Short mmCIF file of C-alpha atoms and ligand atoms in Angstrom, two decimals:
data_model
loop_
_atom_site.label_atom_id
_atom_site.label_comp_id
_atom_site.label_asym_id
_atom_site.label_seq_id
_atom_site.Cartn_x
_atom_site.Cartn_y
_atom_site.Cartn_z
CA UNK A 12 -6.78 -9.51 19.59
CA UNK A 13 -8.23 -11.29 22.58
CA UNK A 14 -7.48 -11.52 26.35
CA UNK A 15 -9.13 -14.08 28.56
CA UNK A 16 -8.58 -14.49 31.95
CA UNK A 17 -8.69 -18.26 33.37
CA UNK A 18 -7.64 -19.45 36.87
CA UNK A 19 -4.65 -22.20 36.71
CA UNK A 20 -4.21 -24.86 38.91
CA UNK A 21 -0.28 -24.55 39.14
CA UNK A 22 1.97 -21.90 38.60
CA UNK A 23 5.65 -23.89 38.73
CA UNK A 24 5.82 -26.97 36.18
CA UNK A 25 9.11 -29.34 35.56
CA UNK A 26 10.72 -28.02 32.32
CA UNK A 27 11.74 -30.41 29.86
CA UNK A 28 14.89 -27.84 28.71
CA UNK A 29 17.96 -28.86 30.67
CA UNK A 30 18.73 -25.42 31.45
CA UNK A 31 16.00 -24.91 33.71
CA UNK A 32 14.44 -26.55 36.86
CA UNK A 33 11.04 -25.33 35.76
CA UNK A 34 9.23 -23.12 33.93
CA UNK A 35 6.76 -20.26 34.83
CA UNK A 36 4.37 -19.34 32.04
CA UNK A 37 2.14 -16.76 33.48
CA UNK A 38 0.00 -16.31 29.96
CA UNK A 39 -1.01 -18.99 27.32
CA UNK A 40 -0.88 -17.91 23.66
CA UNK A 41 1.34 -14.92 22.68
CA UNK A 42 0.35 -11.56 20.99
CA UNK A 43 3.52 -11.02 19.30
CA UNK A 44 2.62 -13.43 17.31
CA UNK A 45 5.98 -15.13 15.70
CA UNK A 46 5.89 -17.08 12.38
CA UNK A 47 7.78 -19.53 13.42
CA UNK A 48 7.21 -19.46 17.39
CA UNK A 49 7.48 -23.25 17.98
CA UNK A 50 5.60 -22.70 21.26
CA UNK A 51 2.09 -22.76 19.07
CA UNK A 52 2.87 -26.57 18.77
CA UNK A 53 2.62 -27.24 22.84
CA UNK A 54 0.09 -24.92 23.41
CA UNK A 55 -3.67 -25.97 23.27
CA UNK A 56 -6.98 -24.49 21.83
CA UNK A 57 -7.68 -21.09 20.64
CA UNK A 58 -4.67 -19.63 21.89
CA UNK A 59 -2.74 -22.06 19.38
CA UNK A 60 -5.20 -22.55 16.50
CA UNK A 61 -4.80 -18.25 16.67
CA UNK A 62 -1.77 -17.89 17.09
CA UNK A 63 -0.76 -13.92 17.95
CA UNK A 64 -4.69 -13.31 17.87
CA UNK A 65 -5.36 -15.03 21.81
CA UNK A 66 -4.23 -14.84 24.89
CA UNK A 67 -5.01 -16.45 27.92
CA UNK A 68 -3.81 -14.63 31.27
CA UNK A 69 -3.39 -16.66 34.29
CA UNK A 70 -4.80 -14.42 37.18
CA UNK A 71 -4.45 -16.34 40.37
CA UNK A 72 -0.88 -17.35 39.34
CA UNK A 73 1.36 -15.26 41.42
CA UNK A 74 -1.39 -16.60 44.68
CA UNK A 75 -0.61 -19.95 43.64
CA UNK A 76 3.22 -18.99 43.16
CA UNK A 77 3.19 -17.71 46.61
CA UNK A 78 1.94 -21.26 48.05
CA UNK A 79 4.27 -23.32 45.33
CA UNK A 80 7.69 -21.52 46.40
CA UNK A 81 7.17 -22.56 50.18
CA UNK A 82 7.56 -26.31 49.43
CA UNK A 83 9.31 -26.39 46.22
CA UNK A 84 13.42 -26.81 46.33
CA UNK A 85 14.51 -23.75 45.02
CA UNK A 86 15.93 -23.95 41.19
CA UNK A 87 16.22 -22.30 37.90
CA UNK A 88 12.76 -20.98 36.27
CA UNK A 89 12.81 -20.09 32.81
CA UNK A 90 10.28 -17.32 32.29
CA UNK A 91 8.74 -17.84 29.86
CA UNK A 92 8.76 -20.80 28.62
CA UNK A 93 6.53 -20.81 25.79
CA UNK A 94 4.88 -17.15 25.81
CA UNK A 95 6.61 -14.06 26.23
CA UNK A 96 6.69 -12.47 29.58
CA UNK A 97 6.62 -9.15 28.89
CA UNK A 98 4.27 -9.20 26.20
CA UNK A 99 1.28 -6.66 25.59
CA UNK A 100 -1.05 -7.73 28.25
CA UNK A 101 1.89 -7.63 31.52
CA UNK A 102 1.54 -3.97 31.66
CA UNK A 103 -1.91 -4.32 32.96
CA UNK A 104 -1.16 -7.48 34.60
CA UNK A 105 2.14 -7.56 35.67
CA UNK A 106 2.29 -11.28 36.82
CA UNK A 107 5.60 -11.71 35.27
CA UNK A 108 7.17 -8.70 37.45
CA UNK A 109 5.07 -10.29 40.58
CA UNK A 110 6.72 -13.91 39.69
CA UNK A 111 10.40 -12.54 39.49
CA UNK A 112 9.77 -11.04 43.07
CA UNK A 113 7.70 -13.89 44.89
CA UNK A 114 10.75 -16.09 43.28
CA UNK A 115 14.17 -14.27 44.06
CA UNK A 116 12.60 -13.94 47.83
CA UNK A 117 12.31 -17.44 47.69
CA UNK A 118 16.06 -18.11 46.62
CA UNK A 119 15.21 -19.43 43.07
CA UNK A 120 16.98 -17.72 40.21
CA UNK A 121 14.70 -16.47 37.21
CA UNK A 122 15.58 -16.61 33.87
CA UNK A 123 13.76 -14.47 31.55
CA UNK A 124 13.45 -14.18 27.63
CA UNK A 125 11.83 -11.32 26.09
CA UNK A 126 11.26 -9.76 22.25
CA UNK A 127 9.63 -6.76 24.88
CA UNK A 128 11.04 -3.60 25.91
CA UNK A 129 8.67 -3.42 28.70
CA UNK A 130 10.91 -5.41 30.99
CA UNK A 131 13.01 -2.19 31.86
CA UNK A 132 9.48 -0.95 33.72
CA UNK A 133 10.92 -3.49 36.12
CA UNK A 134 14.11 -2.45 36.08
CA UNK A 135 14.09 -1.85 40.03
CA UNK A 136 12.64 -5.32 40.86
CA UNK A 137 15.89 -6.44 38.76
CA UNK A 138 18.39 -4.68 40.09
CA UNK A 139 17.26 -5.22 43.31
CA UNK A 140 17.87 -9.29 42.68
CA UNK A 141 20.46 -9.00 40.13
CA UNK A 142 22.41 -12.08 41.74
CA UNK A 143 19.01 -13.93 41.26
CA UNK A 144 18.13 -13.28 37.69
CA UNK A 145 19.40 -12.83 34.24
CA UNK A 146 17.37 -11.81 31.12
CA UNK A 147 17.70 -12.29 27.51
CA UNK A 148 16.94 -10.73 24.39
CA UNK A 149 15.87 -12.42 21.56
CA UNK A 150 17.24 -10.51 18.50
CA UNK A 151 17.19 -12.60 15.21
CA UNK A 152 18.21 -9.15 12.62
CA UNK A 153 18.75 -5.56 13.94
CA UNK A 154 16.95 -4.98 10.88
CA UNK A 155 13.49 -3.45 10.29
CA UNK A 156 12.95 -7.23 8.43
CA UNK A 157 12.21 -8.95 11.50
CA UNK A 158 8.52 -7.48 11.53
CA UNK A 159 7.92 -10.03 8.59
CA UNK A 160 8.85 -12.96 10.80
CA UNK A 161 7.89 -11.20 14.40
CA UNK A 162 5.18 -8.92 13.22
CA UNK A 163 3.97 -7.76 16.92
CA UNK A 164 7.34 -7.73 18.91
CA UNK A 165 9.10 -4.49 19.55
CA UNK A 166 11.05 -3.38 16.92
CA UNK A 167 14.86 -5.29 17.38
CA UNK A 168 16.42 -1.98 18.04
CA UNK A 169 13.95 -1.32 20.68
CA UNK A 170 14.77 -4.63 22.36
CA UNK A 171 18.42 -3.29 21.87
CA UNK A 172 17.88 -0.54 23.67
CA UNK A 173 16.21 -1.84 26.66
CA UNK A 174 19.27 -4.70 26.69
CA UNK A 175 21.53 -2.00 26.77
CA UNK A 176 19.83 -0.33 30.00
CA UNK A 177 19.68 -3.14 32.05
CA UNK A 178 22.98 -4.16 31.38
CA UNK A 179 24.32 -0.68 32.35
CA UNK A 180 22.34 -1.08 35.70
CA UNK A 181 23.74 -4.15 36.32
CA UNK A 182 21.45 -6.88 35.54
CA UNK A 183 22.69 -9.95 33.64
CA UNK A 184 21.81 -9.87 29.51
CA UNK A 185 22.49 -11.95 27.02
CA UNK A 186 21.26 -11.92 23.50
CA UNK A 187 19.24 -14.90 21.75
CA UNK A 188 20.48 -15.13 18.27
CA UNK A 189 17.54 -17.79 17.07
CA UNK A 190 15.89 -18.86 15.60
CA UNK A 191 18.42 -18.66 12.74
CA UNK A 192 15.89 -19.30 9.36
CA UNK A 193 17.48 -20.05 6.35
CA UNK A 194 17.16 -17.04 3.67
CA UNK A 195 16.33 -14.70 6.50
CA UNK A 196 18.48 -13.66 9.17
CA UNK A 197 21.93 -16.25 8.23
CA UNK A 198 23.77 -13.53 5.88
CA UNK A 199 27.16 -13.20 7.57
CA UNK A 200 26.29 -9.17 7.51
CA UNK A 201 23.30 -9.81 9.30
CA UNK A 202 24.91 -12.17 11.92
CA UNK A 203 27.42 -9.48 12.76
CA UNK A 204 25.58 -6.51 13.63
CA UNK A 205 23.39 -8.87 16.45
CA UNK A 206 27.25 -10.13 17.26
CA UNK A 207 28.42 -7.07 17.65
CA UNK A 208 25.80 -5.58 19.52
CA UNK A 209 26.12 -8.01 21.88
CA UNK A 210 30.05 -7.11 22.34
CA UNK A 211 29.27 -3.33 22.82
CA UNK A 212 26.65 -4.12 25.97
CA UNK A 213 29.23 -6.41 27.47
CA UNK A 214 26.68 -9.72 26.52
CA UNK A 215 27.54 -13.49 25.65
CA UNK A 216 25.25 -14.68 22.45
CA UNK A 217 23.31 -17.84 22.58
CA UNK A 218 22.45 -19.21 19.15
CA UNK A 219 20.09 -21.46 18.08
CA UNK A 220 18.86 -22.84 14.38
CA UNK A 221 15.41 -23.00 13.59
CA UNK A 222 13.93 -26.55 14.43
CA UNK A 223 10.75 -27.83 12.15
CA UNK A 224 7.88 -28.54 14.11
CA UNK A 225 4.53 -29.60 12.59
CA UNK A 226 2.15 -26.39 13.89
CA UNK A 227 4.77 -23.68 13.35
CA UNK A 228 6.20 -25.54 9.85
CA UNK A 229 2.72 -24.89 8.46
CA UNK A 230 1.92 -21.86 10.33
CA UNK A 231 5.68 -20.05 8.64
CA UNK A 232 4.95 -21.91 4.91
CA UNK A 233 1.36 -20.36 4.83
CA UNK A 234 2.45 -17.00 5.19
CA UNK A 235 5.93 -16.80 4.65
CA UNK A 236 7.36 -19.68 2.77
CA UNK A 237 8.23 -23.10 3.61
CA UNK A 238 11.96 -23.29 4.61
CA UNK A 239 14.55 -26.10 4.48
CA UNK A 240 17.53 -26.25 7.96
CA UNK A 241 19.42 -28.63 6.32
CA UNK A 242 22.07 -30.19 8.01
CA UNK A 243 24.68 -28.92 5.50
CA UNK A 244 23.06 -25.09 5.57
CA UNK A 245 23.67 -25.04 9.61
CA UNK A 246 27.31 -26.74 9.76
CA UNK A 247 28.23 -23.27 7.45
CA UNK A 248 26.04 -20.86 9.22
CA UNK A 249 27.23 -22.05 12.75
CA UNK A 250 31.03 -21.54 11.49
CA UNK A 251 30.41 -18.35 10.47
CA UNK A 252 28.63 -17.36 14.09
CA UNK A 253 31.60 -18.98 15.54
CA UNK A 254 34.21 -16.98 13.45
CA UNK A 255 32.36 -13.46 13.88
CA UNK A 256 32.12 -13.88 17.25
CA UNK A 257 35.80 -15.17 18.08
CA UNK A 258 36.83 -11.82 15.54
CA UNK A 259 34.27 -9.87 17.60
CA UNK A 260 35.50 -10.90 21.01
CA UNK A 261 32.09 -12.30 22.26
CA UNK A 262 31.32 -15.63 23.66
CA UNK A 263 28.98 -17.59 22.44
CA UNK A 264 26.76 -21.08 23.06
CA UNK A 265 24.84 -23.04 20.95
CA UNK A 266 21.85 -23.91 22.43
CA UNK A 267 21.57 -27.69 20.47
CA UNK A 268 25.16 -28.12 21.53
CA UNK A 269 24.75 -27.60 25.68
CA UNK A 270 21.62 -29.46 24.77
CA UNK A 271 23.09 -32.63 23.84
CA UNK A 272 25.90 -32.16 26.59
CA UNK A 273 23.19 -32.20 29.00
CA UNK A 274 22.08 -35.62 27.71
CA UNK A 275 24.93 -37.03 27.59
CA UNK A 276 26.26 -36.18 31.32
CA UNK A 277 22.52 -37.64 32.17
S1 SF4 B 309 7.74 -13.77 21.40
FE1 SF4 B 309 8.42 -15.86 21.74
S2 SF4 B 309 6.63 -16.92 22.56
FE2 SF4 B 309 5.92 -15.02 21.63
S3 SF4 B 309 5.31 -15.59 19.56
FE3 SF4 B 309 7.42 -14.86 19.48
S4 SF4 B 309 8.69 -16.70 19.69
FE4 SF4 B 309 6.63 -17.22 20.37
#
């Protein structure tokens, strides 16, 4: 594993997911190091061609945050974008916990998605702007499984628990049911317990398929195996996330879905 630091030149950039306004990436390259992390296809050198292995922290990006927020109209950030926030290196760091603050002061809303359970270290900083920020779990399996597909992230039962402590404080969760991989995590008993989970902390579910993309195609065939999202294979596995989660009592979004709403309305 290896952390450089680098000085960026800008902190905000314009996202390209309609959710957001922008995005705040505060490391490139992520140690947890995700099979299928489609991120490794829009990020550049070592930090993609080792994916999990490099890491790039940003050092001077809350300084340049501090100048960006005073001109820029306030908006959505998605943090992170394409790293994790909260992985390994933010407990030395702690950029993204320096970003959420500079940012709710500044009237934007943060939106973060973790696989970490070190976002409840900032557990004050959130419930201090819980109108200003919500945070999201990404749990594909409560099962021990997931290390074969997320071998660095925090066990899924750790990111449960940490879910379940924020939302007792307060603080907006919601759980990130994605990517869904065919063969690995879309076994109706498997979709339920992350449903379900979801329902006991009070949380809606987000869902999302997995979504081929060259780098991370090649990167889950070589050590996993090469997997097929068929059309066919996501029309059943997105009825039976919509039927557990009607039975469960837990609203739900697909991602692709408010995705191609957003296009449409322009
Ligand atoms: S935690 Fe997220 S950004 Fe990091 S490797 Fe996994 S999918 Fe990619």
């Amino acid at each position: 594993m290896k952390i450089y630091e680098i000085k960026a030149s800008r902190a905000l950039a314009p996202s390209g997911l309609p959710e957001y306004d922008y995005s705040l990436n505060p490391y490139v390259g992520c140690l947890h190091g995700c099979l299928y992390c489609y991120a490794m296809d829009f990020t550049k050198g070592p930090p993609a061609a080792a994916w999990g292995q490099v890491v790039y922290v940003k050092i001077n990006l809350l300084e340049l945050l501090r100048r960006e927020v005073a001109k820029a109209k306030p908006g959505i950030v998605g943090l992170s974008t394409i790293t994790d926030p909260y992985q390994p290196p933010e407990a030395r760091y702690k950029l993204s916990r320096g970003a959420v603050e500079i940012l709710a002061q500044a009237g934007f809303h943060v939106s973060i998605q973790t696989k970490s359970g070190l976002v409840v270290r900032d557990l004050d900083v959130l419930t201090r702007h819980r109108d200003a920020v919500d945070v999201g779990f990404t749990i594909t399996t409560m099962r021990d499984k997931a290390r074969i597909l997320e071998p660095l992230a925090a066990h899924p039962l750790a990111r449960a628990r940490a879910a379940a402590k924020l939302a007792a404080a307060g603080v907006k969760v919601w759980i990130f049911l994605g990517p869904v991989v065919p063969g690995f995590n879309d076994d109706p008993q498997d979709i339920a317990e992350v449903v379900k989970f979801a329902g006991e902390i009070g949380a809606e579910l987000v869902y999302d398929r997995y979504r081929p993309k060259p780098r991370a195609d090649a990167h889950l065939a070589a050590r996993y195996r090469r997997v097929e999202p068929t059309p066919r294979w996501w029309s059943r596995v997105k009825k039976t996330i919509e039927e557990i989660c009607a039975r469960e009592g837990v609203r739900c979004r697909d991602v692709e879905e408010e995705w191609r709403e957003a296009r449409r309305r322009g």
